[in-house]
DNA sequence: TAATTTGCCTAAAAGCTTTAGGCAAATGGA
DNA sequence: TCCATTTGCCTAAAGCTTTTAGGCAAATTA
């Protein structure tokens, strides 16, 4: 029989597409095999197990996100950088809901340290160079920004802000205004 | 044979405990049956299906959270109320990680409208009475607060802030300071 | 071309979900 | 108290996902 040309990379990529189509937690080794018109057991030569597949999708999503963020950040500073960076997350989540969910997967410490998660933290710090924050407030601010971006996007994705006025677009824009104002007037302890 | 005394309520309660012990997505009808030393099929007289169980756990968690929040809010205003409210979420997530995850489950619009989620929004609005915000900024602020609380707690739960200084306790405290300052100096559009 | 490696296959066990139908325990009326 | 009905948990069975083991044929290398 002809071979399907499976590789770990193609499976990961297809898994990411599947996640966007049917939701990350509907991603299953079986569904992936179906998509390649191949028997399930065949995938186990390329993937350790189901968890391995999910982890790979998560790492892929983190890389993609970091690449987009780096791109958006280039040549920008201050509020301009803040806005561009935040929009990368929101837009990515809208374009790729399954991948975005994957990116939030809990990784084991080693995997996390080797992942693009590190780049995300560095870029957030880079944004703060446009504001005047010394340690440890800078770290607090990094965490706050991460919380707002992740929190807003995930609540919005869950439908929390639909069906009520004003529309989410406006709240997002005003949230970024508020964060910018906050970073410029960071309160003393 | 003696009867086990299953009811939808007992199953939901036990499901919530199970979620805290093994993680919300490890909650399964089979595991629950095992816990009651009963055959799996028996649960289907009390639960429509697996999704039904998960939804019930989510609704239970939302109620518990709202009850705690209402309690914490009583007699408080301003930053005091803000802090107490925020800590309810964080503490609940620490005490009951499975339930907290359940509370973030995406509910269908009808279920969501009938859930305690509505109370949460009302209470957040109540906190804002201590600050001087008119609509539509009040709604924007409600959404921002929700995002920060959910975002922070969920990143912390995922281990995002461990293994690095300063400890999460301090960032949390400074985040609440920052939010208070922000609400007192909410920027004009 | 022969030897080796690689890739996908069949087979099978084990666990979760869900439906259908049955017997026994609880309940309540006569 | 006894009988009828309801209720609760059971057995059985089908369908799906995960994962391991072992096999044959295609691709690669010598």
Short mmCIF file of C-alpha atoms (C1' of nucleotides) in Angstrom, two decimals:
data_model
loop_
_atom_site.label_atom_id
_atom_site.label_comp_id
_atom_site.label_asym_id
_atom_site.label_seq_id
_atom_site.Cartn_x
_atom_site.Cartn_y
_atom_site.Cartn_z
CA UNK A 1 0.00 0.00 0.00
CA UNK A 2 1.06 3.55 -0.66
CA UNK A 3 2.37 5.43 2.33
CA UNK A 4 0.64 8.44 3.73
CA UNK A 5 3.82 10.37 4.49
CA UNK A 6 3.15 10.91 8.17
CA UNK A 7 5.64 12.83 10.23
CA UNK A 8 5.44 14.27 13.69
CA UNK A 9 5.40 17.76 12.21
CA UNK A 10 2.58 17.11 9.80
CA UNK A 11 0.58 15.46 12.53
CA UNK A 12 1.13 18.39 14.85
CA UNK A 13 0.14 20.85 12.16
CA UNK A 14 -2.98 18.88 11.28
CA UNK A 15 -3.76 18.53 14.96
CA UNK A 16 -3.64 22.30 15.31
CA UNK A 17 -6.04 22.70 12.40
CA UNK A 18 -8.31 20.11 13.90
CA UNK A 19 -8.23 21.95 17.22
CA UNK A 20 -9.36 25.15 15.54
CA UNK A 21 -12.18 23.34 13.81
CA UNK A 22 -13.60 21.18 16.55
CA UNK A 23 -12.07 22.53 19.75
CA UNK A 24 -8.85 21.60 21.47
CA UNK A 25 -10.34 19.03 23.79
CA UNK A 26 -11.97 17.24 20.89
CA UNK A 27 -8.54 16.63 19.42
CA UNK A 28 -8.03 12.93 19.53
CA UNK A 29 -5.54 10.52 18.02
CA UNK A 30 -8.44 8.74 16.38
CA UNK A 31 -9.81 11.88 14.75
CA UNK A 32 -6.35 12.72 13.49
CA UNK A 33 -5.93 9.25 11.99
CA UNK A 34 -9.29 9.63 10.25
CA UNK A 35 -8.13 12.89 8.77
CA UNK A 36 -5.12 11.17 7.21
CA UNK A 37 -7.20 8.17 6.24
CA UNK A 38 -4.90 5.93 8.12
CA UNK A 39 -5.30 3.45 10.96
CA UNK A 40 -5.02 4.80 14.46
CA UNK A 41 -2.12 2.63 15.51
CA UNK A 42 -0.01 4.11 12.74
CA UNK A 43 0.19 7.42 14.53
CA UNK A 44 1.89 5.87 17.49
CA UNK A 45 5.13 5.60 15.54
CA UNK A 46 5.19 9.40 15.41
CA UNK A 47 3.54 10.34 18.67
CA UNK A 48 4.27 8.93 22.07
CA UNK A 49 0.64 9.18 23.10
CA UNK A 50 -2.36 11.45 23.16
CA UNK A 51 -0.84 13.83 25.67
CA UNK A 52 2.26 14.12 23.53
CA UNK A 53 0.13 15.27 20.61
CA UNK A 54 -1.55 17.92 22.74
CA UNK A 55 1.73 19.17 24.11
CA UNK A 56 3.14 19.51 20.62
CA UNK A 57 0.14 21.51 19.50
CA UNK A 58 0.57 23.75 22.54
CA UNK A 59 4.24 24.34 21.74
CA UNK A 60 3.40 25.09 18.13
CA UNK A 61 0.81 27.65 19.20
CA UNK A 62 3.22 29.30 21.63
CA UNK A 63 5.80 29.63 18.86
CA UNK A 64 3.33 31.08 16.40
CA UNK A 65 2.08 33.53 18.99
CA UNK A 66 5.59 34.60 19.92
CA UNK A 67 6.52 35.06 16.26
CA UNK A 68 3.52 37.24 15.63
CA UNK A 69 4.13 39.22 18.78
CA UNK A 70 7.78 39.82 17.90
CA UNK A 71 6.69 41.01 14.51
CA UNK A 72 4.09 43.36 15.96
CA UNK A 73 6.53 44.77 18.46
CA UNK A 74 9.22 45.65 15.94
CA UNK A 75 9.63 49.39 15.67
CA UNK A 76 7.01 50.22 18.25
CA UNK A 77 7.20 51.58 21.79
CA UNK A 78 4.96 52.87 24.55
CA UNK A 79 1.24 52.58 24.14
CA UNK A 80 1.69 51.75 20.51
CA UNK A 81 3.65 48.65 21.45
CA UNK A 82 1.23 47.76 24.23
CA UNK A 83 -1.73 47.89 21.88
CA UNK A 84 -0.06 45.98 19.08
CA UNK A 85 1.09 43.28 21.46
CA UNK A 86 -2.30 42.89 23.09
CA UNK A 87 -4.04 42.71 19.73
CA UNK A 88 -1.80 39.87 18.65
CA UNK A 89 -3.20 37.74 21.45
CA UNK A 90 -6.77 38.70 20.84
CA UNK A 91 -6.58 38.27 17.09
CA UNK A 92 -4.78 34.97 17.37
CA UNK A 93 -7.44 33.65 19.73
CA UNK A 94 -10.14 34.66 17.30
CA UNK A 95 -8.41 33.20 14.27
CA UNK A 96 -7.24 30.08 16.05
CA UNK A 97 -9.40 29.34 19.07
CA UNK A 98 -8.22 25.75 19.33
CA UNK A 99 -4.56 26.68 19.15
CA UNK A 100 -5.08 29.47 21.67
CA UNK A 101 -6.66 27.05 24.10
CA UNK A 102 -3.75 24.72 23.48
CA UNK A 103 -1.30 27.47 24.33
CA UNK A 104 -2.83 27.61 27.81
CA UNK A 105 -2.13 23.93 28.40
CA UNK A 106 -0.23 23.28 31.57
CA UNK A 107 3.27 22.16 30.60
CA UNK A 108 5.68 20.37 32.84
CA UNK A 109 8.42 22.70 34.10
CA UNK A 110 11.11 21.47 31.67
CA UNK A 111 8.85 21.78 28.65
CA UNK A 112 7.71 25.18 29.82
CA UNK A 113 11.26 26.44 30.24
CA UNK A 114 12.19 25.24 26.74
CA UNK A 115 9.03 26.69 25.20
CA UNK A 116 8.38 30.03 23.58
CA UNK A 117 6.69 31.03 26.84
CA UNK A 118 10.03 32.53 27.81
CA UNK A 119 9.97 34.80 24.76
CA UNK A 120 6.53 36.01 25.72
CA UNK A 121 7.74 37.12 29.11
CA UNK A 122 10.75 38.86 27.56
CA UNK A 123 8.59 40.73 25.12
CA UNK A 124 6.25 41.87 27.85
CA UNK A 125 9.29 43.22 29.67
CA UNK A 126 10.36 44.97 26.48
CA UNK A 127 7.07 46.81 26.36
CA UNK A 128 7.61 48.04 29.88
CA UNK A 129 10.82 49.75 28.77
CA UNK A 130 8.50 52.41 27.40
CA UNK A 131 7.30 53.06 30.92
CA UNK A 132 9.25 53.93 33.98
CA UNK A 133 9.11 50.89 36.22
CA UNK A 134 11.91 49.49 38.34
CA UNK A 135 12.03 46.04 39.84
CA UNK A 136 10.11 44.51 41.52
CA UNK A 137 7.26 46.55 40.13
CA UNK A 138 8.29 45.61 36.64
CA UNK A 139 7.68 41.96 37.42
CA UNK A 140 4.36 42.77 39.03
CA UNK A 141 3.39 44.68 35.91
CA UNK A 142 4.46 41.81 33.65
CA UNK A 143 2.17 39.54 35.60
CA UNK A 144 -0.67 42.01 35.57
CA UNK A 145 -0.45 42.49 31.81
CA UNK A 146 -0.33 38.76 31.25
CA UNK A 147 -3.37 38.34 33.47
CA UNK A 148 -5.41 41.00 31.70
CA UNK A 149 -4.59 39.79 28.20
CA UNK A 150 -5.21 36.18 29.00
CA UNK A 151 -8.23 36.92 31.16
CA UNK A 152 -9.92 39.23 28.71
CA UNK A 153 -9.33 37.03 25.70
CA UNK A 154 -10.46 33.92 27.46
CA UNK A 155 -13.62 35.48 28.87
CA UNK A 156 -14.40 36.96 25.49
CA UNK A 157 -13.81 33.62 23.80
CA UNK A 158 -16.18 32.00 26.29
CA UNK A 159 -18.83 34.44 25.19
CA UNK A 160 -18.80 36.38 28.43
CA UNK A 161 -19.04 39.79 26.77
CA UNK A 162 -21.41 39.09 23.94
CA UNK A 163 -25.13 39.83 24.14
CA UNK A 164 -24.60 42.98 26.18
CA UNK A 165 -23.80 46.61 25.51
CA UNK A 166 -21.37 48.22 25.00
CA UNK A 167 -19.74 45.83 22.58
CA UNK A 168 -16.54 44.06 23.46
CA UNK A 169 -14.56 46.06 20.95
CA UNK A 170 -15.03 49.19 22.99
CA UNK A 171 -14.24 47.57 26.31
CA UNK A 172 -11.05 46.21 24.81
CA UNK A 173 -10.00 49.59 23.55
CA UNK A 174 -10.79 51.25 26.88
CA UNK A 175 -9.02 48.46 28.74
CA UNK A 176 -5.86 49.22 26.80
CA UNK A 177 -6.27 52.93 27.54
CA UNK A 178 -6.64 52.07 31.20
CA UNK A 179 -3.56 49.85 31.25
CA UNK A 180 -1.49 52.52 29.55
CA UNK A 181 -2.64 55.10 32.09
CA UNK A 182 -1.92 52.69 34.91
CA UNK A 183 1.61 51.98 33.73
CA UNK A 184 2.31 55.67 33.39
CA UNK A 185 1.04 56.30 36.92
CA UNK A 186 2.06 53.14 38.68
CA UNK A 187 1.17 53.56 42.37
CA UNK A 188 3.87 53.53 45.02
CA UNK A 189 3.58 50.62 47.49
CA UNK B 1 -29.57 -5.53 47.11
CA UNK B 2 -29.36 -2.49 49.32
CA UNK B 3 -29.71 0.82 47.55
CA UNK B 4 -26.95 3.36 47.44
CA UNK B 5 -29.19 6.39 47.80
CA UNK B 6 -28.07 8.17 44.68
CA UNK B 7 -29.56 11.53 43.85
CA UNK B 8 -28.59 14.14 41.33
CA UNK B 9 -27.48 16.41 44.16
CA UNK B 10 -25.27 13.84 45.85
CA UNK B 11 -23.74 12.95 42.52
CA UNK B 12 -23.03 16.58 41.73
CA UNK B 13 -21.49 17.14 45.12
CA UNK B 14 -19.33 14.05 44.83
CA UNK B 15 -18.41 15.06 41.31
CA UNK B 16 -17.18 18.39 42.63
CA UNK B 17 -15.04 16.64 45.24
CA UNK B 18 -13.70 14.33 42.59
CA UNK B 19 -12.85 17.31 40.40
CA UNK B 20 -10.83 18.87 43.21
CA UNK B 21 -8.97 15.65 43.76
CA UNK B 22 -8.16 14.53 40.25
CA UNK B 23 -8.85 17.55 38.06
CA UNK B 24 -12.04 18.64 36.38
CA UNK B 25 -11.34 16.98 33.07
CA UNK B 26 -10.68 13.68 34.77
CA UNK B 27 -14.22 13.73 36.10
CA UNK B 28 -15.98 10.85 34.46
CA UNK B 29 -19.26 9.05 34.98
CA UNK B 30 -17.29 5.86 35.48
CA UNK B 31 -15.08 7.32 38.18
CA UNK B 32 -18.12 8.67 39.95
CA UNK B 33 -19.84 5.28 39.85
CA UNK B 34 -16.73 3.69 41.31
CA UNK B 35 -16.81 6.19 44.14
CA UNK B 36 -20.35 5.13 45.05
CA UNK B 37 -19.52 1.47 44.48
CA UNK B 38 -22.28 1.23 41.97
CA UNK B 39 -22.51 0.21 38.32
CA UNK B 40 -22.00 2.94 35.76
CA UNK B 41 -25.38 2.59 34.10
CA UNK B 42 -27.08 3.36 37.40
CA UNK B 43 -25.97 6.97 37.24
CA UNK B 44 -27.84 7.52 34.02
CA UNK B 45 -31.12 7.59 35.92
CA UNK B 46 -29.90 10.72 37.67
CA UNK B 47 -27.72 12.33 35.02
CA UNK B 48 -28.62 12.87 31.40
CA UNK B 49 -25.07 12.27 30.31
CA UNK B 50 -21.47 13.11 31.00
CA UNK B 51 -21.85 16.71 29.87
CA UNK B 52 -24.83 17.12 32.17
CA UNK B 53 -22.69 16.11 35.12
CA UNK B 54 -20.03 18.63 34.22
CA UNK B 55 -22.54 21.40 33.78
CA UNK B 56 -24.05 20.68 37.18
CA UNK B 57 -20.64 20.83 38.81
CA UNK B 58 -20.03 24.15 37.09
CA UNK B 59 -23.30 25.58 38.33
CA UNK B 60 -22.56 24.36 41.84
CA UNK B 61 -19.16 26.04 41.78
CA UNK B 62 -20.65 29.30 40.51
CA UNK B 63 -23.18 29.28 43.34
CA UNK B 64 -20.57 28.57 45.98
CA UNK B 65 -18.34 31.29 44.63
CA UNK B 66 -21.18 33.81 44.53
CA UNK B 67 -22.19 32.92 48.08
CA UNK B 68 -18.69 33.43 49.35
CA UNK B 69 -18.32 36.66 47.43
CA UNK B 70 -21.61 38.04 48.77
CA UNK B 71 -20.45 37.17 52.25
CA UNK B 72 -17.10 38.86 51.76
CA UNK B 73 -18.69 41.96 50.33
CA UNK B 74 -21.11 42.52 53.19
CA UNK B 75 -20.23 45.66 55.09
CA UNK B 76 -17.27 46.58 52.93
CA UNK B 77 -16.68 49.30 50.38
CA UNK B 78 -13.92 50.79 48.26
CA UNK B 79 -10.57 49.09 48.20
CA UNK B 80 -11.57 46.96 51.14
CA UNK B 81 -14.41 45.48 49.11
CA UNK B 82 -12.22 45.11 46.04
CA UNK B 83 -9.61 43.18 47.95
CA UNK B 84 -12.06 40.96 49.77
CA UNK B 85 -13.86 40.13 46.55
CA UNK B 86 -10.70 39.34 44.65
CA UNK B 87 -9.42 37.15 47.44
CA UNK B 88 -12.58 35.09 47.37
CA UNK B 89 -11.77 34.04 43.82
CA UNK B 90 -8.15 33.35 44.48
CA UNK B 91 -8.78 31.43 47.68
CA UNK B 92 -11.56 29.43 46.15
CA UNK B 93 -9.35 28.43 43.23
CA UNK B 94 -6.67 27.29 45.65
CA UNK B 95 -9.03 25.36 47.87
CA UNK B 96 -11.07 23.94 45.03
CA UNK B 97 -9.05 23.86 41.82
CA UNK B 98 -11.38 21.39 40.14
CA UNK B 99 -14.49 23.37 40.98
CA UNK B 100 -12.83 26.59 39.89
CA UNK B 101 -11.99 25.08 36.54
CA UNK B 102 -15.56 23.87 36.32
CA UNK B 103 -16.84 27.38 36.94
CA UNK B 104 -15.05 28.46 33.73
CA UNK B 105 -16.92 25.89 31.67
CA UNK B 106 -18.66 27.36 28.70
CA UNK B 107 -22.40 27.23 29.37
CA UNK B 108 -25.08 27.52 26.75
CA UNK B 109 -26.74 30.96 26.85
CA UNK B 110 -29.87 29.83 28.71
CA UNK B 111 -27.92 27.99 31.39
CA UNK B 112 -25.58 30.93 31.71
CA UNK B 113 -28.42 33.38 32.17
CA UNK B 114 -29.99 31.21 34.87
CA UNK B 115 -26.68 30.67 36.64
CA UNK B 116 -25.06 32.54 39.47
CA UNK B 117 -22.88 34.20 36.86
CA UNK B 118 -25.39 37.02 36.91
CA UNK B 119 -24.82 37.58 40.62
CA UNK B 120 -21.10 37.80 40.01
CA UNK B 121 -21.58 40.61 37.55
CA UNK B 122 -23.92 42.43 39.93
CA UNK B 123 -21.46 42.17 42.77
CA UNK B 124 -18.65 43.51 40.64
CA UNK B 125 -20.88 46.47 39.84
CA UNK B 126 -21.55 46.91 43.54
CA UNK B 127 -17.83 47.25 44.19
CA UNK B 128 -17.63 49.99 41.63
CA UNK B 129 -20.12 52.04 43.62
CA UNK B 130 -17.16 52.87 45.81
CA UNK B 131 -15.49 54.52 42.86
CA UNK B 132 -16.76 57.24 40.64
CA UNK B 133 -17.50 55.65 37.31
CA UNK B 134 -20.44 56.36 35.03
CA UNK B 135 -21.62 54.19 32.17
CA UNK B 136 -20.24 52.98 29.83
CA UNK B 137 -16.96 53.10 31.75
CA UNK B 138 -18.55 51.16 34.55
CA UNK B 139 -19.17 48.24 32.22
CA UNK B 140 -15.66 48.48 30.85
CA UNK B 141 -14.35 48.38 34.41
CA UNK B 142 -16.53 45.38 35.28
CA UNK B 143 -15.01 43.55 32.35
CA UNK B 144 -11.50 44.61 33.21
CA UNK B 145 -11.84 43.46 36.81
CA UNK B 146 -13.28 40.14 35.70
CA UNK B 147 -10.41 39.70 33.29
CA UNK B 148 -7.74 40.44 35.86
CA UNK B 149 -9.21 38.20 38.54
CA UNK B 150 -9.79 35.33 36.20
CA UNK B 151 -6.56 35.85 34.34
CA UNK B 152 -4.37 36.12 37.40
CA UNK B 153 -5.92 33.20 39.20
CA UNK B 154 -5.79 30.98 36.17
CA UNK B 155 -2.18 31.81 35.33
CA UNK B 156 -1.21 31.29 38.95
CA UNK B 157 -3.08 27.98 39.04
CA UNK B 158 -1.21 26.89 35.91
CA UNK B 159 2.03 27.53 37.74
CA UNK B 160 2.94 30.58 35.71
CA UNK B 161 4.20 32.61 38.63
CA UNK B 162 5.96 29.99 40.66
CA UNK B 163 9.69 29.42 40.48
CA UNK B 164 10.45 33.10 40.06
CA UNK B 165 10.89 36.09 42.32
CA UNK B 166 9.13 38.05 43.69
CA UNK B 167 6.59 35.56 44.95
CA UNK B 168 3.07 35.58 43.65
CA UNK B 169 1.70 36.83 46.96
CA UNK B 170 3.38 40.16 46.43
CA UNK B 171 2.34 40.53 42.82
CA UNK B 172 -1.22 39.84 43.83
CA UNK B 173 -1.14 42.46 46.52
CA UNK B 174 0.43 45.02 44.19
CA UNK B 175 -2.03 44.12 41.46
CA UNK B 176 -4.88 45.00 43.80
CA UNK B 177 -3.15 48.26 44.71
CA UNK B 178 -2.81 49.02 41.03
CA UNK B 179 -6.44 48.24 40.26
CA UNK B 180 -7.58 50.45 43.12
CA UNK B 181 -5.43 53.30 41.87
CA UNK B 182 -6.70 52.76 38.36
CA UNK B 183 -10.34 52.88 39.40
CA UNK B 184 -9.74 56.05 41.38
CA UNK B 185 -8.05 57.65 38.36
CA UNK B 186 -9.94 56.16 35.49
CA UNK B 187 -8.68 57.81 32.31
CA UNK B 188 -11.01 59.88 30.14
CA UNK B 189 -11.51 58.44 26.63
"C1'" DT C 1 20.19 -6.61 -6.34
"C1'" DA C 2 20.32 -7.82 -1.45
"C1'" DA C 3 20.01 -6.20 3.25
"C1'" DT C 4 18.20 -3.12 6.30
"C1'" DT C 5 15.31 0.25 7.95
"C1'" DT C 6 10.99 2.44 8.12
"C1'" DG C 7 5.98 2.96 7.79
"C1'" DC C 8 1.57 1.53 8.03
"C1'" DC C 9 -1.14 -2.55 8.96
"C1'" DT C 10 -3.95 -6.19 11.77
"C1'" DA C 11 -5.09 -7.81 16.26
"C1'" DA C 12 -6.30 -7.24 20.76
"C1'" DA C 13 -6.97 -5.55 25.50
"C1'" DA C 14 -8.77 -2.12 28.45
"C1'" DG C 15 -11.52 1.93 29.69
"C1'" DC C 16 -15.43 5.40 29.02
"C1'" DT C 17 -20.28 6.46 27.23
"C1'" DT C 18 -24.82 5.48 26.51
"C1'" DT C 19 -29.18 2.79 25.71
"C1'" DA C 20 -32.48 -1.06 26.62
"C1'" DG C 21 -34.67 -4.04 29.39
"C1'" DG C 22 -35.21 -6.58 34.05
"C1'" DC C 23 -35.71 -7.64 38.95
"C1'" DA C 24 -36.10 -6.19 43.63
"C1'" DA C 25 -36.79 -2.72 47.09
"C1'" DA C 26 -39.51 1.10 48.67
"C1'" DT C 27 -43.96 3.35 48.85
"C1'" DG C 28 -48.70 3.94 49.42
"C1'" DG C 29 -53.57 2.62 49.03
"C1'" DA C 30 -57.25 -0.63 50.28
"C1'" DT D 1 -51.24 -6.31 56.12
"C1'" DC D 2 -51.15 -7.29 51.39
"C1'" DC D 3 -50.99 -5.91 46.72
"C1'" DA D 4 -49.87 -2.64 42.98
"C1'" DT D 5 -47.05 0.74 41.46
"C1'" DT D 6 -43.07 3.34 41.30
"C1'" DT D 7 -38.32 3.77 41.75
"C1'" DG D 8 -33.48 2.34 41.87
"C1'" DC D 9 -29.82 -0.27 40.65
"C1'" DC D 10 -28.54 -4.21 37.81
"C1'" DT D 11 -26.98 -6.99 33.50
"C1'" DA D 12 -26.09 -6.81 28.69
"C1'" DA D 13 -24.42 -4.87 24.75
"C1'" DA D 14 -22.77 -1.68 21.18
"C1'" DG D 15 -19.68 1.94 19.88
"C1'" DC D 16 -15.76 4.85 20.57
"C1'" DT D 17 -10.81 6.09 22.16
"C1'" DT D 18 -6.18 4.68 23.81
"C1'" DT D 19 -2.25 1.99 23.64
"C1'" DT D 20 0.82 -2.12 22.88
"C1'" DA D 21 2.66 -6.01 20.05
"C1'" DG D 22 3.97 -8.09 16.13
"C1'" DG D 23 3.99 -8.43 10.81
"C1'" DC D 24 4.54 -7.40 5.94
"C1'" DA D 25 5.74 -4.37 2.27
"C1'" DA D 26 7.82 -0.14 0.63
"C1'" DA D 27 11.75 2.82 0.76
"C1'" DT D 28 16.54 3.35 1.50
"C1'" DT D 29 21.29 1.98 1.52
"C1'" DA D 30 25.17 -0.80 0.44
#
